[in-house]
Amino acid sequence: MLLRRRATSKIALGVAALLAPTLLGTTATAAPATGPGSSVAAPATSSLTWQGCGGDIPATVECTTLKVPLDHRKPGGKKIDVSLSRIKVADPAERRGVLFFNPGGPSGSGLFYPLALSGLLPQSVKDRYDLIGFDPRGVGASSPLACGTTTADERLTYRPYKDATFAKDVAWARDIADRCRNRNKETLPHITTRNTARDMDLIRAALGERRISYFGLSYGTYLGSVYTQLFPRRVDRFVLDSAVDPQRVWRGMGQSWAEQAETAFDRWTDWTARHAARYGLGDTPAEVEGLFWDIVARADREPLDLGGTRFDGAEVREYIRWEITHPSVAARTLGLLRDAAAGKPVPAFPTFVPTDNELASYLAIVCGDTRWPTAPAVYRADSRRDSVRYPLYGDSVSNIFPCAYWDRPVEAATKIDNRVPALIVQNEWDSQTPLATALGLRRALKGSRLVTVDEGQGHGVYSLGISACADDVATRYLTTGRLPARDVTCAADPLPAADSRSTSQGPATAPARLPFSGR
């Protein structure tokens, strides 16, 4: 399930990267907003000029570029590009409006997400909406940011805490912040979620639409909720999948991964012990846990050779943190880690290393949306505490981060508190955007309904084969506008009797190195 989710995102990212240069010649300008949070009056017809996207993209996908203000407080000032794509409905008589997408991140390219999703969404949804993809400002083909980072900078964005290396971590965080600031002095303060939401409203206006519908995943749930707060009268039908708690952005969301990973780890060791006959990793949860931590200690002494890439203990911990919501996948990986620790050759472990643009745009959002502590002593104390409370990942997400040296945000974080209707869908055992954070968004969006997938695993729900019940609720909402009368609990679809992922020769997942990625 998670594999499908990541594969879909990688399709979208790869296509966007391939075709970004072909989009630069198509521009249009939307009418300016009357204020930082105001709606833009819709013109009678679209002001965009669409054309083919080029490359191998099907002719059914059209592309264009919209000019938007860098600083929405100065609509007549400098403009930046936001690149868009569209797949129109086949029968205009069935059309209801437009359905925007955001795949997560922050830093995820959504430009060709409609194309990537076209094979997953129900036909009844595709019959009613033009599917609209876009790269948020600073991302991909939309006036991309760059900080001049390297693979070494990017491989572990969240660094494990050690007393001996903390001074180096402080210097690293300061250096990354300085590089980003020096390369993007004028632009950086305006790459925020609030401004991306304002861009969305300019896209709406340029499309000639009075309201938009929206499907946002992971970070996309926060972007969608900010839009509901700034532009409540422009909201049609919003599906928010795998939700961020708006009261915990952004350091608090990172720390929530550590909290929830411990629960997921305990469930996984119990599951693996109950399947000892198949995996041979321990007859009790304590034996499975002991094996894992022995391997981590071994990797900390000497990094493991995992098919040509060397992993230290922190990287082993992060890899398992991603996989434990899929017990059979994590169990097979632990077996391979045991073999590597014994000096046996193992297949290559897939890894995800963000590009310079992905890291730069991610940092711009998480550091520019909210204020972070500035004193290194705070991070040292928090990391020491959380390494004990949440040993799998607590030290990493509480350690020093470039946001400690970021300039003060231009605007305060958006307080989400409204009664705009929306549908939130959430897996019970998602440790990346945990159920607790979905409940936080549900409290903030008082007009929303929450669909919880009981025993649902992985990151992402709608149209991913997680729960037919949850899919039905979301599809009915998008096609009819009917929200459930109350919050709903759906059963997860049964897993295959023999999970094919547990029988392949190598690790099945590539952990994303950035949060909220949906990858």
Short mmCIF file of C-alpha atoms in Angstrom, two decimals:
data_model
loop_
_atom_site.label_atom_id
_atom_site.label_comp_id
_atom_site.label_asym_id
_atom_site.label_seq_id
_atom_site.Cartn_x
_atom_site.Cartn_y
_atom_site.Cartn_z
CA MET A 1 0.00 0.00 0.00
CA LEU A 2 2.75 2.39 0.94
CA LEU A 3 4.70 1.19 -2.05
CA ARG A 4 1.90 2.22 -4.38
CA ARG A 5 1.75 5.58 -2.70
CA ARG A 6 5.44 6.25 -3.17
CA ALA A 7 5.54 4.90 -6.68
CA THR A 8 2.76 7.27 -7.71
CA SER A 9 4.62 10.25 -6.30
CA LYS A 10 7.85 9.26 -7.99
CA ILE A 11 6.05 9.10 -11.34
CA ALA A 12 4.80 12.62 -10.82
CA LEU A 13 8.18 13.92 -9.70
CA GLY A 14 10.01 12.26 -12.56
CA VAL A 15 7.68 13.60 -15.22
CA ALA A 16 7.82 17.08 -13.73
CA ALA A 17 11.59 17.07 -13.67
CA LEU A 18 11.72 15.88 -17.28
CA LEU A 19 9.36 18.49 -18.65
CA ALA A 20 9.99 21.52 -16.46
CA PRO A 21 11.96 23.36 -19.19
CA THR A 22 9.06 23.05 -21.66
CA LEU A 23 6.76 25.14 -19.47
CA LEU A 24 8.68 28.36 -19.42
CA GLY A 25 7.16 29.98 -22.48
CA THR A 26 3.50 29.99 -21.42
CA THR A 27 2.52 32.80 -19.09
CA ALA A 28 -0.56 34.60 -17.86
CA THR A 29 -1.29 36.98 -15.02
CA ALA A 30 -4.16 36.75 -12.57
CA ALA A 31 -5.97 39.74 -11.13
CA PRO A 32 -4.34 40.85 -7.85
CA ALA A 33 -5.93 40.19 -4.50
CA THR A 34 -7.31 43.14 -2.58
CA GLY A 35 -5.50 42.12 0.58
CA PRO A 36 -3.23 39.41 2.00
CA GLY A 37 -6.11 37.08 2.82
CA SER A 38 -8.82 38.21 0.50
CA SER A 39 -10.52 36.29 -2.28
CA VAL A 40 -10.01 37.19 -5.89
CA ALA A 41 -13.10 37.85 -7.99
CA ALA A 42 -13.40 35.24 -10.73
CA PRO A 43 -13.26 36.57 -14.29
CA ALA A 44 -15.95 35.49 -16.69
CA THR A 45 -13.60 33.21 -18.61
CA SER A 46 -10.18 31.68 -18.07
CA SER A 47 -7.25 34.08 -18.54
CA LEU A 48 -4.74 31.24 -19.05
CA THR A 49 -3.31 30.06 -22.34
CA TRP A 50 -2.92 26.29 -22.37
CA GLN A 51 -0.67 24.23 -24.61
CA GLY A 52 0.79 20.74 -24.86
CA CYS A 53 3.35 19.84 -22.22
CA GLY A 54 5.85 18.32 -24.60
CA GLY A 55 8.01 15.25 -24.15
CA ASP A 56 6.13 11.99 -23.69
CA ILE A 57 3.21 13.56 -21.84
CA PRO A 58 -0.13 12.59 -23.40
CA ALA A 59 -1.99 15.25 -25.35
CA THR A 60 -4.82 15.04 -22.82
CA VAL A 61 -2.55 16.88 -20.37
CA GLU A 62 -2.19 20.61 -20.94
CA CYS A 63 0.33 23.00 -19.38
CA THR A 64 0.68 26.69 -18.66
CA THR A 65 2.43 29.11 -16.32
CA LEU A 66 0.81 31.76 -14.16
CA LYS A 67 2.60 34.88 -12.92
CA VAL A 68 1.86 35.60 -9.24
CA PRO A 69 3.19 38.28 -6.87
CA LEU A 70 6.27 37.27 -4.91
CA ASP A 71 4.87 39.35 -2.03
CA HIS A 72 1.08 39.25 -1.95
CA ARG A 73 1.09 42.45 0.09
CA LYS A 74 2.55 44.14 -3.01
CA PRO A 75 0.49 42.76 -5.91
CA GLY A 76 2.09 45.17 -8.35
CA GLY A 77 5.63 44.15 -7.41
CA LYS A 78 7.96 41.38 -8.52
CA LYS A 79 6.31 38.30 -10.04
CA ILE A 80 7.29 34.64 -9.87
CA ASP A 81 6.08 31.63 -11.88
CA VAL A 82 3.64 28.95 -10.81
CA SER A 83 3.48 26.10 -13.32
CA LEU A 84 0.18 24.28 -13.85
CA SER A 85 -1.17 21.24 -15.62
CA ARG A 86 -4.72 20.22 -16.45
CA ILE A 87 -6.65 17.16 -17.58
CA LYS A 88 -10.12 18.26 -18.70
CA VAL A 89 -13.27 16.21 -18.28
CA ALA A 90 -14.27 14.23 -21.32
CA ASP A 91 -17.90 15.41 -21.29
CA PRO A 92 -18.40 19.08 -20.35
CA ALA A 93 -22.07 18.38 -19.63
CA GLU A 94 -21.02 16.22 -16.63
CA ARG A 95 -18.45 18.72 -15.35
CA ARG A 96 -18.85 20.18 -11.88
CA GLY A 97 -15.63 22.22 -11.57
CA VAL A 98 -11.93 21.81 -10.82
CA LEU A 99 -10.12 19.48 -8.45
CA PHE A 100 -6.72 20.75 -7.26
CA PHE A 101 -4.04 18.37 -5.95
CA ASN A 102 -1.08 18.62 -3.59
CA PRO A 103 0.98 15.45 -2.98
CA GLY A 104 2.69 16.54 0.26
CA GLY A 105 6.17 17.50 1.25
CA PRO A 106 6.43 20.38 1.80
CA SER A 107 8.55 20.22 -1.37
CA GLY A 108 6.50 17.71 -3.34
CA SER A 109 6.01 18.48 -7.00
CA GLY A 110 2.33 18.32 -7.90
CA LEU A 111 2.65 19.50 -11.50
CA PHE A 112 1.87 16.14 -13.08
CA TYR A 113 0.12 14.56 -10.13
CA PRO A 114 -3.20 14.46 -12.02
CA LEU A 115 -1.52 12.30 -14.65
CA ALA A 116 -0.04 10.02 -12.01
CA LEU A 117 -3.40 9.67 -10.26
CA SER A 118 -5.49 9.24 -13.39
CA GLY A 119 -5.18 5.46 -13.15
CA LEU A 120 -6.21 5.40 -9.48
CA LEU A 121 -9.09 7.83 -9.15
CA PRO A 122 -12.62 6.53 -9.76
CA GLN A 123 -14.07 7.38 -13.14
CA SER A 124 -17.01 9.07 -11.43
CA VAL A 125 -14.59 11.66 -9.99
CA LYS A 126 -12.74 12.16 -13.27
CA ASP A 127 -16.08 12.66 -15.02
CA ARG A 128 -16.93 15.63 -12.80
CA TYR A 129 -13.70 17.59 -12.43
CA ASP A 130 -10.93 19.07 -14.48
CA LEU A 131 -7.86 17.74 -12.65
CA ILE A 132 -5.45 20.57 -11.79
CA GLY A 133 -1.84 20.00 -10.82
CA PHE A 134 0.71 22.63 -9.87
CA ASP A 135 4.16 23.00 -8.44
CA PRO A 136 3.91 25.21 -5.34
CA ARG A 137 6.03 28.35 -5.37
CA GLY A 138 9.72 27.54 -4.99
CA VAL A 139 9.24 23.91 -6.07
CA GLY A 140 10.19 22.20 -9.33
CA ALA A 141 9.13 24.32 -12.30
CA SER A 142 7.69 27.17 -10.17
CA SER A 143 10.60 29.60 -9.73
CA PRO A 144 12.58 26.92 -7.88
CA LEU A 145 14.69 27.64 -4.84
CA ALA A 146 18.24 26.33 -4.42
CA CYS A 147 20.50 26.56 -1.37
CA GLY A 148 23.62 24.99 -2.84
CA THR A 149 23.43 21.86 -0.70
CA THR A 150 25.20 18.59 -1.45
CA THR A 151 24.29 14.93 -1.12
CA ALA A 152 26.17 14.82 2.17
CA ASP A 153 24.02 17.67 3.48
CA GLU A 154 20.82 16.03 2.30
CA ARG A 155 21.12 12.35 3.14
CA LEU A 156 20.07 12.81 6.77
CA THR A 157 18.16 16.04 7.16
CA TYR A 158 17.29 15.10 10.74
CA ARG A 159 20.53 14.18 12.49
CA PRO A 160 20.93 11.84 15.46
CA TYR A 161 22.04 13.57 18.64
CA LYS A 162 25.41 12.76 20.17
CA ASP A 163 27.26 14.89 22.69
CA ALA A 164 30.48 14.47 20.73
CA THR A 165 29.00 15.69 17.43
CA PHE A 166 26.56 18.34 18.64
CA ALA A 167 28.93 21.24 17.91
CA LYS A 168 29.29 19.99 14.32
CA ASP A 169 25.50 19.73 14.04
CA VAL A 170 25.14 23.33 15.21
CA ALA A 171 27.67 24.48 12.62
CA TRP A 172 25.89 22.46 9.92
CA ALA A 173 22.50 23.97 10.77
CA ARG A 174 23.90 27.50 10.72
CA ASP A 175 25.72 26.89 7.44
CA ILE A 176 22.61 25.55 5.67
CA ALA A 177 20.53 28.50 6.88
CA ASP A 178 23.21 30.95 5.76
CA ARG A 179 23.49 29.35 2.32
CA CYS A 180 19.74 29.47 1.79
CA ARG A 181 19.53 33.09 2.93
CA ASN A 182 22.48 34.27 0.86
CA ARG A 183 21.17 32.67 -2.35
CA ASN A 184 17.53 33.67 -1.90
CA LYS A 185 17.52 36.93 0.09
CA GLU A 186 14.55 38.48 -1.69
CA THR A 187 12.55 35.33 -2.30
CA LEU A 188 12.96 33.17 0.79
CA PRO A 189 10.70 35.10 3.22
CA HIS A 190 7.75 34.69 0.85
CA ILE A 191 7.93 30.90 0.32
CA THR A 192 5.29 30.01 2.91
CA THR A 193 2.14 27.95 3.13
CA ARG A 194 0.00 31.08 3.42
CA ASN A 195 1.40 32.44 0.18
CA THR A 196 0.96 29.11 -1.60
CA ALA A 197 -2.70 29.19 -0.52
CA ARG A 198 -2.97 32.70 -1.96
CA ASP A 199 -1.41 31.43 -5.18
CA MET A 200 -4.09 28.75 -5.29
CA ASP A 201 -6.74 31.43 -5.14
CA LEU A 202 -5.12 33.30 -8.00
CA ILE A 203 -5.09 30.05 -9.99
CA ARG A 204 -8.78 29.68 -9.19
CA ALA A 205 -9.48 33.15 -10.49
CA ALA A 206 -7.38 32.64 -13.62
CA LEU A 207 -9.31 29.45 -14.34
CA GLY A 208 -12.55 31.39 -14.16
CA GLU A 209 -13.85 29.36 -11.21
CA ARG A 210 -15.76 30.73 -8.23
CA ARG A 211 -14.84 27.79 -6.02
CA ILE A 212 -12.35 24.92 -6.01
CA SER A 213 -12.37 21.34 -4.84
CA TYR A 214 -9.14 19.89 -3.51
CA PHE A 215 -7.38 16.62 -2.67
CA GLY A 216 -4.37 17.11 -0.41
CA LEU A 217 -2.11 14.46 1.07
CA SER A 218 0.07 14.78 4.18
CA TYR A 219 1.48 18.35 4.09
CA GLY A 220 -1.23 18.97 1.52
CA THR A 221 -3.78 18.69 4.34
CA TYR A 222 -2.20 21.68 6.05
CA LEU A 223 -2.09 23.67 2.81
CA GLY A 224 -5.75 22.83 2.26
CA SER A 225 -6.74 23.83 5.79
CA VAL A 226 -4.91 27.15 5.44
CA TYR A 227 -6.88 27.77 2.25
CA THR A 228 -10.15 27.10 4.09
CA GLN A 229 -9.15 29.67 6.70
CA LEU A 230 -8.10 32.38 4.24
CA PHE A 231 -10.75 31.77 1.60
CA PRO A 232 -13.72 29.98 3.19
CA ARG A 233 -16.21 31.14 0.55
CA ARG A 234 -14.04 29.70 -2.22
CA VAL A 235 -14.12 26.14 -0.85
CA ASP A 236 -16.21 23.49 -2.59
CA ARG A 237 -15.27 19.90 -1.64
CA PHE A 238 -12.00 19.28 0.19
CA VAL A 239 -10.55 15.81 0.90
CA LEU A 240 -7.64 15.94 3.36
CA ASP A 241 -5.77 12.64 3.48
CA SER A 242 -3.32 11.74 6.30
CA ALA A 243 -3.60 14.90 8.29
CA VAL A 244 -1.25 17.41 9.87
CA ASP A 245 -2.30 18.99 13.17
CA PRO A 246 -2.20 22.76 12.52
CA GLN A 247 -1.35 23.41 16.16
CA ARG A 248 1.84 21.33 15.88
CA VAL A 249 3.46 22.86 12.79
CA TRP A 250 6.29 22.32 12.35
CA ARG A 251 8.70 21.15 15.04
CA GLY A 252 5.86 19.56 16.96
CA MET A 253 4.84 17.51 13.94
CA GLY A 254 8.38 16.16 13.63
CA GLN A 255 8.38 15.22 17.29
CA SER A 256 5.05 13.44 16.81
CA TRP A 257 6.81 10.94 14.52
CA ALA A 258 9.06 9.92 17.39
CA GLU A 259 6.15 9.55 19.78
CA GLN A 260 4.09 7.42 17.40
CA ALA A 261 7.02 5.36 16.13
CA GLU A 262 7.39 3.80 19.57
CA THR A 263 3.83 2.48 19.50
CA ALA A 264 4.27 1.22 15.94
CA PHE A 265 7.57 -0.44 16.92
CA ASP A 266 5.91 -2.30 19.80
CA ARG A 267 3.12 -3.53 17.49
CA TRP A 268 5.70 -4.66 14.96
CA THR A 269 7.87 -6.62 17.41
CA ASP A 270 4.73 -8.35 18.69
CA TRP A 271 3.64 -9.23 15.13
CA THR A 272 7.11 -10.46 14.18
CA ALA A 273 7.34 -12.68 17.26
CA ARG A 274 3.94 -14.20 16.44
CA HIS A 275 5.34 -15.06 12.99
CA ALA A 276 8.61 -16.46 14.30
CA ALA A 277 8.17 -19.68 12.33
CA ARG A 278 8.34 -17.71 9.10
CA TYR A 279 10.97 -15.07 9.87
CA GLY A 280 13.08 -16.57 12.66
CA LEU A 281 13.80 -13.22 14.29
CA GLY A 282 12.74 -14.10 17.84
CA ASP A 283 10.05 -16.01 19.68
CA THR A 284 9.05 -13.06 21.86
CA PRO A 285 8.74 -9.31 21.27
CA ALA A 286 11.70 -8.79 23.61
CA GLU A 287 13.87 -11.09 21.47
CA VAL A 288 12.93 -9.24 18.27
CA GLU A 289 13.60 -5.88 19.92
CA GLY A 290 16.93 -7.11 21.30
CA LEU A 291 18.05 -8.28 17.87
CA PHE A 292 17.17 -4.92 16.33
CA TRP A 293 19.07 -2.89 18.92
CA ASP A 294 22.07 -5.22 18.72
CA ILE A 295 22.20 -4.51 14.98
CA VAL A 296 21.91 -0.74 15.58
CA ALA A 297 24.81 -0.91 18.05
CA ARG A 298 26.85 -2.91 15.55
CA ALA A 299 26.13 -0.34 12.81
CA ASP A 300 27.13 2.50 15.12
CA ARG A 301 30.51 0.81 15.72
CA GLU A 302 31.01 0.06 12.01
CA PRO A 303 28.41 0.98 9.36
CA LEU A 304 26.76 -1.95 7.62
CA ASP A 305 27.34 -2.64 3.93
CA LEU A 306 23.82 -2.82 2.50
CA GLY A 307 24.34 -3.65 -1.13
CA GLY A 308 27.09 -1.10 -1.62
CA THR A 309 25.69 1.69 0.58
CA ARG A 310 26.90 1.98 4.16
CA PHE A 311 24.32 2.59 6.89
CA ASP A 312 25.16 3.64 10.43
CA GLY A 313 22.89 2.99 13.39
CA ALA A 314 20.85 6.17 12.94
CA GLU A 315 20.13 5.32 9.31
CA VAL A 316 19.10 1.80 10.29
CA ARG A 317 16.70 3.28 12.84
CA GLU A 318 15.19 5.65 10.30
CA TYR A 319 14.81 2.88 7.72
CA ILE A 320 12.89 0.67 10.12
CA ARG A 321 10.82 3.64 11.33
CA TRP A 322 9.38 3.95 7.82
CA GLU A 323 8.80 0.23 7.37
CA ILE A 324 7.23 -0.88 10.65
CA THR A 325 3.71 0.14 9.63
CA HIS A 326 4.03 -2.79 7.16
CA PRO A 327 5.10 -5.62 9.48
CA SER A 328 6.09 -8.21 6.85
CA VAL A 329 8.22 -5.67 4.99
CA ALA A 330 10.03 -4.61 8.16
CA ALA A 331 10.51 -8.23 9.27
CA ARG A 332 12.15 -9.13 6.00
CA THR A 333 14.36 -6.05 6.23
CA LEU A 334 15.43 -6.97 9.77
CA GLY A 335 16.49 -10.39 8.46
CA LEU A 336 18.62 -8.73 5.80
CA LEU A 337 20.13 -6.38 8.39
CA ARG A 338 21.02 -9.40 10.53
CA ASP A 339 22.75 -10.98 7.53
CA ALA A 340 24.68 -7.77 6.80
CA ALA A 341 25.77 -7.51 10.44
CA ALA A 342 27.13 -11.05 10.13
CA GLY A 343 29.15 -10.03 7.08
CA LYS A 344 26.92 -11.70 4.51
CA PRO A 345 26.21 -9.93 1.19
CA VAL A 346 22.71 -8.45 0.89
CA PRO A 347 20.84 -6.68 -1.94
CA ALA A 348 21.02 -2.90 -2.25
CA PHE A 349 18.75 -0.97 0.08
CA PRO A 350 16.85 1.71 -1.87
CA THR A 351 17.34 5.19 -0.47
CA PHE A 352 15.71 8.53 -1.15
CA VAL A 353 18.01 11.55 -1.10
CA PRO A 354 16.29 14.90 -1.69
CA THR A 355 17.56 17.23 -4.36
CA ASP A 356 18.85 20.68 -3.52
CA ASN A 357 15.49 22.13 -4.58
CA GLU A 358 13.50 19.66 -2.45
CA LEU A 359 15.55 20.42 0.65
CA ALA A 360 15.53 24.19 0.00
CA SER A 361 11.77 24.40 -0.54
CA TYR A 362 11.10 22.12 2.41
CA LEU A 363 13.18 24.29 4.72
CA ALA A 364 11.59 27.46 3.37
CA ILE A 365 8.16 26.22 4.47
CA VAL A 366 8.92 24.59 7.80
CA CYS A 367 11.23 27.41 8.88
CA GLY A 368 9.23 30.26 7.33
CA ASP A 369 5.76 29.26 8.54
CA THR A 370 6.54 29.29 12.26
CA ARG A 371 9.20 30.34 14.73
CA TRP A 372 11.62 27.76 16.10
CA PRO A 373 13.77 27.89 19.24
CA THR A 374 16.98 29.78 18.62
CA ALA A 375 19.16 28.60 21.52
CA PRO A 376 21.26 25.46 20.86
CA ALA A 377 20.86 24.54 24.52
CA VAL A 378 17.13 23.95 23.93
CA TYR A 379 17.85 21.41 21.20
CA ARG A 380 20.55 19.72 23.28
CA ALA A 381 18.23 19.30 26.25
CA ASP A 382 15.29 18.14 24.14
CA SER A 383 17.41 15.61 22.25
CA ARG A 384 18.86 14.14 25.42
CA ARG A 385 15.37 13.81 26.89
CA ASP A 386 13.74 12.37 23.77
CA SER A 387 16.53 9.90 23.08
CA VAL A 388 15.42 8.22 26.31
CA ARG A 389 11.66 8.66 25.90
CA TYR A 390 11.58 7.74 22.20
CA PRO A 391 14.77 5.79 21.43
CA LEU A 392 13.89 4.91 17.84
CA TYR A 393 13.83 8.49 16.53
CA GLY A 394 13.42 11.01 19.36
CA ASP A 395 16.99 12.32 19.34
CA SER A 396 16.93 13.04 15.60
CA VAL A 397 13.72 15.07 15.42
CA SER A 398 14.59 17.11 18.52
CA ASN A 399 18.15 17.89 17.46
CA ILE A 400 19.36 21.25 16.12
CA PHE A 401 17.93 22.18 12.71
CA PRO A 402 18.56 24.99 10.20
CA CYS A 403 15.31 26.64 11.33
CA ALA A 404 17.14 27.67 14.51
CA TYR A 405 19.08 30.19 12.38
CA TRP A 406 16.31 31.21 9.99
CA ASP A 407 15.10 34.78 9.78
CA ARG A 408 11.97 35.51 11.74
CA PRO A 409 8.83 34.60 9.74
CA VAL A 410 7.18 37.49 7.90
CA GLU A 411 3.74 36.41 9.16
CA ALA A 412 2.49 34.47 12.14
CA ALA A 413 1.38 30.89 11.61
CA THR A 414 -2.19 30.57 10.44
CA LYS A 415 -4.65 29.69 13.20
CA ILE A 416 -7.10 27.16 11.77
CA ASP A 417 -10.51 27.59 13.40
CA ASN A 418 -13.53 27.45 11.09
CA ARG A 419 -16.64 25.50 10.17
CA VAL A 420 -15.87 24.99 6.49
CA PRO A 421 -17.00 21.48 5.44
CA ALA A 422 -14.20 19.04 4.61
CA LEU A 423 -13.53 15.30 4.73
CA ILE A 424 -10.46 14.02 6.59
CA VAL A 425 -9.33 10.43 5.92
CA GLN A 426 -6.75 8.74 8.12
CA ASN A 427 -5.09 5.38 8.76
CA GLU A 428 -5.09 4.36 12.41
CA TRP A 429 -1.46 3.18 12.35
CA ASP A 430 0.11 5.90 10.19
CA SER A 431 3.20 6.96 12.13
CA GLN A 432 4.13 9.80 9.75
CA THR A 433 0.93 11.79 10.20
CA PRO A 434 -0.46 9.95 13.22
CA LEU A 435 -4.11 9.56 14.14
CA ALA A 436 -3.52 12.03 16.97
CA THR A 437 -2.65 14.76 14.48
CA ALA A 438 -5.70 13.97 12.36
CA LEU A 439 -7.81 14.42 15.48
CA GLY A 440 -6.12 17.81 15.92
CA LEU A 441 -7.14 18.87 12.42
CA ARG A 442 -10.65 17.55 13.04
CA ARG A 443 -10.94 19.82 16.11
CA ALA A 444 -9.71 22.82 14.13
CA LEU A 445 -12.04 22.23 11.16
CA LYS A 446 -15.30 22.11 13.08
CA GLY A 447 -17.40 21.54 9.97
CA SER A 448 -15.36 18.53 8.89
CA ARG A 449 -15.88 14.79 9.26
CA LEU A 450 -13.16 12.24 9.99
CA VAL A 451 -12.97 8.80 8.40
CA THR A 452 -10.60 6.57 10.39
CA VAL A 453 -9.44 3.30 8.86
CA ASP A 454 -9.37 0.83 11.75
CA GLU A 455 -6.05 -1.05 11.67
CA GLY A 456 -5.16 0.93 8.54
CA GLN A 457 -1.42 0.88 7.85
CA GLY A 458 0.84 3.21 5.91
CA HIS A 459 0.77 6.83 4.81
CA GLY A 460 -2.12 7.71 2.50
CA VAL A 461 -5.64 6.28 2.16
CA TYR A 462 -7.86 7.42 -0.69
CA SER A 463 -7.83 5.25 -3.85
CA LEU A 464 -4.71 3.37 -2.68
CA GLY A 465 -6.31 0.03 -1.91
CA ILE A 466 -6.34 0.63 1.84
CA SER A 467 -10.08 0.53 2.54
CA ALA A 468 -12.96 0.21 0.09
CA CYS A 469 -15.22 1.68 2.77
CA ALA A 470 -13.11 4.83 3.11
CA ASP A 471 -12.81 5.13 -0.66
CA ASP A 472 -16.59 4.96 -1.00
CA VAL A 473 -17.12 7.73 1.54
CA ALA A 474 -14.58 10.01 -0.17
CA THR A 475 -15.87 9.32 -3.67
CA ARG A 476 -19.46 9.92 -2.62
CA TYR A 477 -18.43 13.24 -1.07
CA LEU A 478 -16.53 14.37 -4.17
CA THR A 479 -19.32 13.37 -6.54
CA THR A 480 -22.40 14.37 -4.52
CA GLY A 481 -21.17 16.78 -1.85
CA ARG A 482 -22.65 14.63 0.93
CA LEU A 483 -20.53 14.50 4.07
CA PRO A 484 -21.28 11.73 6.56
CA ALA A 485 -23.64 12.80 9.33
CA ARG A 486 -20.93 12.00 11.87
CA ASP A 487 -17.35 10.73 12.00
CA VAL A 488 -16.91 7.27 10.47
CA THR A 489 -14.75 4.26 11.28
CA CYS A 490 -13.99 1.99 8.33
CA ALA A 491 -12.35 -1.41 8.27
CA ALA A 492 -9.09 -1.87 6.42
CA ASP A 493 -9.22 -4.22 3.47
CA PRO A 494 -7.68 -7.61 4.31
CA LEU A 495 -4.08 -8.10 3.25
CA PRO A 496 -3.33 -10.96 0.87
CA ALA A 497 -2.81 -14.29 2.66
CA ALA A 498 0.76 -14.39 1.35
CA ASP A 499 2.13 -10.87 1.17
CA SER A 500 4.20 -10.82 -2.03
CA ARG A 501 6.34 -8.01 -0.65
CA SER A 502 7.81 -10.38 1.94
CA THR A 503 9.15 -12.83 -0.66
CA SER A 504 11.13 -10.57 -2.99
CA GLN A 505 14.91 -10.53 -2.84
CA GLY A 506 15.56 -7.05 -1.49
CA PRO A 507 14.12 -4.31 0.70
CA ALA A 508 10.78 -3.07 -0.55
CA THR A 509 10.78 0.58 0.42
CA ALA A 510 12.99 3.62 0.19
CA PRO A 511 12.47 5.80 3.24
CA ALA A 512 11.98 9.45 2.40
CA ARG A 513 14.48 11.73 4.08
CA LEU A 514 11.97 14.54 4.39
CA PRO A 515 8.76 14.56 6.38
CA PHE A 516 5.20 14.97 5.08
CA SER A 517 6.45 13.84 1.72
CA GLY A 518 3.80 11.34 0.81
CA ARG A 519 6.53 9.57 -1.08
#
